[in-house]
């Protein structure tokens, strides 16, 4: 029942980006602090500083692990996480980039920002507040956002099990409740484990308190993931960041296209199509610094030289000619509304997708997702308020090369910017 599923198979060394999410006081910051401490990633002067901190909330000589991530004065004073905090640590098998997301509904947009680049979501649940299997609204909201953002690996950490005497029945009720939530929001699989972030049980080392749990501790579970391998199997998408020119007065002048391979593999000799224009060419060279490569894979930043002169500009996308993206100016998308000003279809918005920027308008607000009922409902007044999740019909001035977000995030994600205030209004996923 708790054995590692096929999505958690061992893999070679990789960088894993993860986010901790959940409701207020579920112990997200404490868990990250414990991971850092037990993996020997905290310097002695840091430990000394938090031991003397005036906002320490642990009695005696104990370490308040939350202070390792809650760095803002307001966070330490109030005992809450306000902004996303990033921390880095490494083990012999993996390098980790951890984002600690706020639990308050007011800061949901911060969670969206932190989760947008995450490979793994660790959803924390306070066992003392879900003892009867009733999940809190923010647990539902953050799980829904993790699904919308296409995070394929979800780990459910049932925290503070020491406060319910390591009762297996409590853990099973919570696990069953989350299984129902996962089914309703579309999370295909998840791994649940009981732990105590404060005491370190099942965080880095197995706990003697859970002989009934036959899965690995959290760190071993995370080390077994390999999200990077998934990007290599997707079709090629290479968003052009800028055009590189030099020796323009020479007959042997150089023109290349710099960017980062978002998905797939780019090889010398590949037939490619420039989107959205549809012009075709072949890859003459793939270069990095002063040397040529035979191929580049997802995550590599390179310069591409084509075998003939075609019109390629910043914002264009290079794709394999036999597996191009869709090109359109009108589409459906799910968005999380981030602006304090509600969506107004009469306002002008800018849409930024990768390196392309164009104007856009909202043709229709189709529905809003009710977090409590976990279903789509009709929208009153044709608008969305801050932190609402809804489905829109959007029309853009220029055609976009796009994919479904759950297939290729690089060409399936975008943001809406209010043209008059320049505030980021929404984060969107193409469907």
Coordinates of C-alpha atoms in Angstrom, one line a residue:
X1 CA 0.0 0.0 0.0
X2 CA 2.8 2.4 0.8
X3 CA 5.4 0.9 -1.4
X4 CA 7.2 3.2 -3.9
X5 CA 5.2 3.5 -7.1
X6 CA 6.7 3.4 -10.6
X7 CA 6.9 7.2 -10.7
X8 CA 9.5 6.9 -7.8
X9 CA 12.1 4.7 -9.5
X10 CA 15.8 5.2 -8.8
X11 CA 17.7 7.4 -11.2
X12 CA 21.0 9.1 -11.8
X13 CA 22.1 12.4 -10.3
X14 CA 19.8 15.3 -11.1
X15 CA 18.6 18.6 -9.8
X16 CA 15.2 18.4 -8.2
X17 CA 13.0 21.4 -7.6
X18 CA 10.4 20.9 -5.0
X19 CA 7.8 23.0 -3.2
X20 CA 6.3 22.5 0.2
X21 CA 2.6 23.5 0.3
X22 CA -0.5 23.2 2.5
X23 CA -2.4 25.1 5.0
X24 CA -1.3 27.5 7.7
X25 CA 0.8 25.9 10.5
X26 CA 1.0 22.5 8.9
X27 CA 4.8 22.7 9.5
X28 CA 6.2 23.5 6.0
X29 CA 9.0 25.7 7.2
X30 CA 9.9 23.4 10.0
X31 CA 10.1 20.4 7.6
X32 CA 12.5 22.2 5.3
X33 CA 14.6 23.3 8.2
X34 CA 14.8 19.8 9.5
X35 CA 15.8 18.5 6.0
X36 CA 18.6 21.1 5.9
X37 CA 19.7 20.3 9.4
X38 CA 19.7 16.5 9.1
X39 CA 21.4 16.6 5.7
X40 CA 24.3 18.7 7.2
X41 CA 23.4 21.7 5.0
X42 CA 23.3 24.3 7.8
X43 CA 26.4 26.3 8.9
X44 CA 27.3 26.5 12.6
X45 CA 26.9 30.3 12.6
X46 CA 23.3 29.9 11.2
X47 CA 22.5 27.5 14.0
X48 CA 24.0 29.9 16.6
X49 CA 22.0 32.8 15.1
X50 CA 18.6 31.1 15.3
X51 CA 19.4 29.7 18.7
X52 CA 19.6 33.3 19.9
X53 CA 16.7 34.7 17.9
X54 CA 14.2 36.7 19.8
X55 CA 11.3 35.1 17.9
X56 CA 12.3 31.5 18.7
X57 CA 9.2 29.4 19.5
X58 CA 10.9 26.3 20.8
X59 CA 11.6 25.9 24.5
X60 CA 15.0 25.3 26.0
X61 CA 17.9 24.6 23.8
X62 CA 15.8 23.2 21.0
X63 CA 16.2 24.5 17.4
X64 CA 13.3 26.4 15.8
X65 CA 13.8 24.9 12.3
X66 CA 11.3 27.3 10.8
X67 CA 13.7 30.2 11.3
X68 CA 16.0 28.7 8.7
X69 CA 13.5 29.6 6.0
X70 CA 11.3 32.3 7.5
X71 CA 13.8 35.2 7.0
X72 CA 11.6 38.2 6.9
X73 CA 11.1 40.2 10.1
X74 CA 7.3 40.1 9.7
X75 CA 7.5 36.3 9.2
X76 CA 9.5 35.7 12.4
X77 CA 7.4 38.1 14.4
X78 CA 4.1 36.6 13.4
X79 CA 5.2 33.0 13.0
X80 CA 3.9 32.7 9.5
X81 CA 5.4 32.4 6.0
X82 CA 4.6 35.4 3.8
X83 CA 6.9 35.1 0.7
X84 CA 8.3 32.1 -1.0
X85 CA 11.7 31.3 0.5
X86 CA 14.2 29.3 -1.6
X87 CA 16.8 27.0 0.0
X88 CA 19.5 24.8 -1.6
X89 CA 21.1 21.6 -0.4
X90 CA 22.7 18.5 -1.8
X91 CA 23.1 14.8 -1.0
X92 CA 25.5 12.3 -2.7
X93 CA 22.7 11.4 -5.0
X94 CA 20.8 14.7 -5.7
X95 CA 20.9 18.5 -5.6
X96 CA 17.7 20.1 -4.3
X97 CA 16.1 23.5 -4.8
X98 CA 13.3 23.9 -2.2
X99 CA 10.6 26.5 -2.3
X100 CA 8.7 27.1 1.0
X101 CA 5.2 28.4 0.0
X102 CA 3.0 30.5 2.3
X103 CA -0.1 28.7 3.7
X104 CA -2.4 31.7 4.0
X105 CA -5.1 32.1 1.3
X106 CA -4.0 35.8 1.0
X107 CA -0.6 34.6 -0.4
X108 CA -1.9 32.0 -2.8
X109 CA -0.3 33.9 -5.7
X110 CA 3.1 33.5 -4.0
X111 CA 2.5 29.7 -4.0
X112 CA 1.7 29.8 -7.7
X113 CA 5.0 31.5 -8.4
X114 CA 7.0 29.0 -6.4
X115 CA 5.2 26.0 -7.9
X116 CA 5.5 27.1 -11.5
X117 CA 9.0 25.6 -11.8
X118 CA 8.6 22.7 -9.3
X119 CA 9.1 19.1 -10.2
X120 CA 7.7 17.8 -6.9
X121 CA 5.0 19.1 -4.6
X122 CA 5.2 18.1 -0.9
X123 CA 1.7 18.7 0.5
X124 CA 1.8 18.9 4.3
X125 CA -1.2 18.0 6.4
X126 CA -1.4 18.6 10.1
X127 CA -2.6 15.3 11.6
X128 CA -4.1 17.1 14.6
X129 CA -6.3 19.2 12.5
X130 CA -7.3 16.4 10.0
X131 CA -7.7 13.7 12.6
X132 CA -11.2 12.9 11.4
X133 CA -10.1 12.9 7.7
X134 CA -11.5 16.4 6.9
X135 CA -8.9 18.3 4.8
X136 CA -8.6 22.1 5.1
X137 CA -9.5 24.4 2.2
X138 CA -5.8 25.5 1.5
X139 CA -4.8 21.8 1.2
X140 CA -7.5 21.5 -1.5
X141 CA -6.5 24.8 -3.1
X142 CA -2.7 24.0 -3.2
X143 CA -3.4 20.4 -4.5
X144 CA -5.6 21.8 -7.2
X145 CA -2.9 24.4 -8.2
X146 CA -0.2 21.6 -8.2
X147 CA -2.4 19.6 -10.6
X148 CA -3.1 22.6 -12.8
X149 CA 0.6 23.4 -13.0
X150 CA 1.3 19.9 -14.2
X151 CA 3.4 18.8 -11.2
X152 CA 3.6 15.1 -11.8
X153 CA 5.1 14.0 -8.4
X154 CA 3.0 14.7 -5.3
X155 CA 4.2 13.6 -1.8
X156 CA 1.7 13.9 1.0
X157 CA 3.5 14.4 4.3
X158 CA 1.2 13.8 7.2
X159 CA 3.0 15.8 9.9
X160 CA 2.8 16.0 13.7
X161 CA 2.0 12.4 14.0
X162 CA 3.7 12.4 17.4
X163 CA 0.9 14.6 18.6
X164 CA -1.7 11.9 17.8
X165 CA 0.5 9.1 19.4
X166 CA 1.5 7.8 16.0
X167 CA -2.0 6.4 15.5
X168 CA -2.1 4.4 12.3
X169 CA -5.9 4.8 12.0
X170 CA -5.5 8.6 11.9
X171 CA -2.9 8.3 9.1
X172 CA -5.1 5.9 7.1
X173 CA -8.1 8.3 7.4
X174 CA -6.1 11.2 6.1
X175 CA -4.5 9.1 3.4
X176 CA -8.0 8.0 2.3
X177 CA -9.3 11.5 2.3
X178 CA -6.4 12.7 0.2
X179 CA -6.9 9.8 -2.2
X180 CA -10.5 11.1 -2.7
X181 CA -9.2 14.6 -3.2
X182 CA -6.6 13.5 -5.7
X183 CA -9.2 11.6 -7.7
X184 CA -11.5 14.6 -7.9
X185 CA -8.8 17.1 -8.9
X186 CA -7.0 14.7 -11.3
X187 CA -3.8 13.8 -9.5
X188 CA -2.9 10.5 -11.0
X189 CA -0.8 9.2 -8.1
X190 CA 0.8 10.3 -4.9
X191 CA 2.9 8.9 -2.1
X192 CA 1.8 9.4 1.6
X193 CA 4.0 9.0 4.6
X194 CA 3.7 9.7 8.3
X195 CA 6.3 12.0 9.9
X196 CA 7.2 14.5 12.6
X197 CA 9.1 17.4 11.1
X198 CA 10.0 18.8 14.5
X199 CA 11.5 15.6 15.8
X200 CA 12.8 14.3 12.5
X201 CA 10.9 11.0 12.4
X202 CA 10.7 9.7 8.8
X203 CA 12.3 12.9 7.4
X204 CA 15.9 11.7 6.7
X205 CA 15.9 8.5 8.8
X206 CA 13.1 5.9 9.4
X207 CA 11.2 6.2 12.6
X208 CA 10.8 3.5 15.2
X209 CA 7.3 4.8 15.9
X210 CA 5.9 3.6 12.6
X211 CA 6.6 -0.1 12.2
X212 CA 3.4 -0.3 10.2
X213 CA 4.8 2.1 7.5
X214 CA 6.8 0.1 5.0
X215 CA 7.9 3.0 2.7
X216 CA 11.1 5.1 2.7
X217 CA 11.6 8.3 4.7
X218 CA 11.0 11.6 2.9
X219 CA 14.6 12.3 1.7
X220 CA 15.0 8.8 0.3
X221 CA 11.7 9.2 -1.5
X222 CA 12.8 12.5 -3.1
X223 CA 16.2 11.1 -4.0
X224 CA 14.6 8.3 -6.0
X225 CA 12.9 10.8 -8.4
X226 CA 14.2 11.8 -11.9
X227 CA 11.9 14.5 -13.3
X228 CA 14.6 15.7 -15.7
X229 CA 14.4 12.5 -17.7
X230 CA 10.7 13.2 -18.6
X231 CA 11.5 16.4 -20.6
X232 CA 13.8 14.5 -23.0
X233 CA 11.0 12.4 -24.4
X234 CA 8.8 15.4 -25.3
X235 CA 9.0 17.0 -28.8
X236 CA 11.6 19.7 -29.4
X237 CA 10.7 23.2 -28.3
X238 CA 13.4 25.9 -28.5
X239 CA 12.1 29.4 -27.7
X240 CA 14.5 32.0 -29.2
X241 CA 15.7 34.5 -26.6
X242 CA 17.8 36.7 -28.9
X243 CA 19.6 36.8 -32.3
X244 CA 23.4 36.6 -32.1
X245 CA 25.2 38.6 -34.9
X246 CA 28.8 39.5 -35.4
X247 CA 31.1 40.4 -38.3
X248 CA 28.2 41.8 -40.2
X249 CA 30.4 43.6 -42.7
X250 CA 32.1 40.3 -43.7
X251 CA 31.0 37.8 -46.3
X252 CA 31.4 35.2 -43.5
X253 CA 29.2 37.0 -41.0
X254 CA 27.7 35.0 -38.2
X255 CA 24.1 34.7 -37.3
X256 CA 22.8 32.3 -34.7
X257 CA 19.8 32.0 -32.4
X258 CA 20.4 31.8 -28.6
X259 CA 18.0 30.2 -26.2
X260 CA 17.4 27.3 -23.9
X261 CA 16.1 23.9 -25.0
X262 CA 12.8 23.7 -23.2
X263 CA 12.0 20.1 -24.2
X264 CA 13.2 17.4 -26.5
X265 CA 16.6 17.0 -28.2
X266 CA 18.2 19.3 -30.8
X267 CA 20.7 17.7 -33.1
X268 CA 22.9 18.9 -36.0
X269 CA 21.1 18.1 -39.3
X270 CA 17.6 18.2 -37.8
X271 CA 14.8 19.5 -40.0
X272 CA 13.1 22.3 -38.0
X273 CA 10.2 24.7 -38.5
X274 CA 10.2 28.2 -37.2
X275 CA 6.9 28.9 -35.5
X276 CA 4.5 30.7 -35.8
X277 CA 5.8 31.7 -39.3
X278 CA 6.1 28.2 -40.6
X279 CA 9.5 28.7 -42.3
X280 CA 11.6 25.6 -42.5
X281 CA 15.4 25.0 -42.4
X282 CA 18.0 22.5 -41.1
X283 CA 20.3 22.8 -38.1
X284 CA 23.8 23.5 -39.4
X285 CA 25.4 23.8 -36.0
X286 CA 24.6 23.7 -32.3
X287 CA 27.2 25.8 -30.4
X288 CA 28.0 26.6 -26.8
X289 CA 30.7 29.2 -26.2
X290 CA 33.4 28.5 -28.7
X291 CA 32.7 24.8 -29.5
X292 CA 30.2 22.9 -31.5
X293 CA 28.0 20.1 -30.1
X294 CA 26.5 17.2 -31.8
X295 CA 23.3 17.6 -29.8
X296 CA 21.6 19.6 -27.0
X297 CA 19.0 18.3 -24.6
X298 CA 16.3 19.9 -22.4
X299 CA 17.9 22.4 -20.1
X300 CA 20.9 23.2 -22.3
X301 CA 21.5 26.9 -23.2
X302 CA 22.9 26.9 -26.7
X303 CA 23.2 28.9 -30.0
X304 CA 21.6 27.3 -33.0
X305 CA 22.9 28.1 -36.5
X306 CA 20.6 27.3 -39.5
X307 CA 21.7 26.2 -42.9
X308 CA 19.9 29.1 -44.6
X309 CA 18.8 32.6 -43.9
X310 CA 15.2 32.7 -42.6
X311 CA 13.3 35.3 -40.6
X312 CA 13.8 34.3 -36.9
X313 CA 13.2 36.7 -34.1
X314 CA 13.0 36.8 -30.3
X315 CA 9.8 35.1 -29.3
X316 CA 9.8 32.5 -32.1
X317 CA 9.9 28.8 -31.3
X318 CA 12.0 26.2 -33.2
X319 CA 10.4 22.8 -33.4
X320 CA 11.1 19.6 -35.3
X321 CA 9.3 19.8 -38.7
X322 CA 7.5 16.5 -38.0
X323 CA 6.3 17.4 -34.5
X324 CA 5.4 21.1 -34.5
X325 CA 3.4 23.0 -31.9
X326 CA -0.2 24.2 -32.7
X327 CA -0.5 27.8 -33.9
X328 CA -3.5 29.9 -33.1
X329 CA -4.8 33.2 -31.9
X330 CA -7.8 32.0 -29.9
X331 CA -7.7 29.3 -27.2
X332 CA -9.1 28.1 -23.8
X333 CA -6.9 28.4 -20.7
X334 CA -7.2 27.8 -17.0
X335 CA -5.9 30.7 -14.9
X336 CA -5.2 31.6 -11.3
X337 CA -6.1 35.2 -10.9
X338 CA -3.3 37.0 -9.0
X339 CA -4.2 40.7 -9.2
X340 CA -6.0 42.5 -6.4
X341 CA -8.1 44.1 -9.1
X342 CA -10.8 41.6 -10.4
X343 CA -10.8 40.5 -14.0
X344 CA -12.5 43.0 -16.2
X345 CA -13.1 41.8 -19.8
X346 CA -13.2 45.5 -20.9
X347 CA -9.6 46.1 -19.8
X348 CA -6.5 45.6 -22.0
X349 CA -4.0 42.9 -21.1
X350 CA -0.6 41.8 -22.3
X351 CA 0.1 38.1 -22.7
X352 CA 3.7 36.9 -22.2
X353 CA 4.4 33.3 -23.3
X354 CA 8.1 32.4 -23.0
X355 CA 9.9 35.2 -24.8
X356 CA 6.9 36.4 -26.8
X357 CA 4.8 39.3 -25.8
X358 CA 1.5 40.2 -27.4
X359 CA -1.7 42.0 -26.5
X360 CA -4.8 39.9 -25.5
X361 CA -8.4 40.3 -24.5
X362 CA -10.7 38.1 -22.5
X363 CA -13.5 36.9 -24.8
X364 CA -15.3 34.9 -22.2
X365 CA -15.1 33.8 -18.6
X366 CA -16.4 30.3 -18.9
X367 CA -16.3 29.0 -15.3
X368 CA -14.7 29.2 -11.9
X369 CA -13.4 26.3 -9.8
X370 CA -15.1 26.0 -6.4
X371 CA -12.4 24.9 -4.1
X372 CA -14.8 23.6 -1.4
X373 CA -16.9 21.6 -3.8
X374 CA -14.0 20.8 -6.2
X375 CA -16.0 21.4 -9.3
X376 CA -16.5 24.1 -11.9
X377 CA -19.4 26.5 -11.4
X378 CA -20.9 29.4 -13.4
X379 CA -19.3 32.8 -12.9
X380 CA -21.4 35.6 -11.5
X381 CA -20.8 38.9 -13.3
X382 CA -18.3 37.4 -15.7
X383 CA -15.2 38.0 -13.5
X384 CA -12.6 36.4 -11.3
X385 CA -11.3 37.8 -8.0
X386 CA -7.9 37.4 -6.5
X387 CA -6.9 33.8 -5.9
X388 CA -9.8 32.5 -8.0
X389 CA -9.1 29.7 -10.4
X390 CA -11.2 29.8 -13.6
X391 CA -11.4 28.9 -17.3
X392 CA -11.2 31.7 -19.9
X393 CA -11.5 32.1 -23.7
X394 CA -8.6 34.3 -24.8
X395 CA -7.9 36.1 -28.1
X396 CA -4.4 37.4 -28.9
X397 CA -3.2 39.9 -31.5
X398 CA -0.5 37.7 -32.8
X399 CA -0.5 33.9 -33.4
X400 CA 1.2 31.8 -30.7
X401 CA 3.0 28.5 -31.0
X402 CA 1.5 26.5 -28.2
X403 CA 1.0 23.1 -26.6
X404 CA -1.2 21.7 -23.9
X405 CA 0.4 22.7 -20.6
X406 CA 0.4 19.1 -19.2
X407 CA 2.3 18.0 -22.3
X408 CA 5.0 20.8 -22.6
X409 CA 4.9 23.5 -20.0
X410 CA 7.3 25.9 -21.8
X411 CA 4.8 26.5 -24.6
X412 CA 1.7 25.9 -22.5
X413 CA 2.2 28.5 -19.8
X414 CA 1.7 32.3 -19.9
X415 CA 1.0 35.3 -17.7
X416 CA -1.4 38.1 -18.2
X417 CA -0.2 41.6 -17.5
X418 CA -2.5 44.6 -16.9
X419 CA -1.6 47.0 -19.6
X420 CA -2.3 50.1 -17.6
X421 CA -0.9 49.1 -14.2
X422 CA 1.8 46.6 -15.4
X423 CA 0.8 44.3 -12.6
X424 CA 0.9 40.6 -13.2
X425 CA -2.8 39.8 -13.4
X426 CA -2.9 36.0 -13.9
X427 CA -0.9 32.9 -14.4
X428 CA -2.4 30.7 -17.1
X429 CA -2.1 27.2 -18.5
X430 CA -3.2 26.3 -22.0
X431 CA -5.7 23.5 -22.4

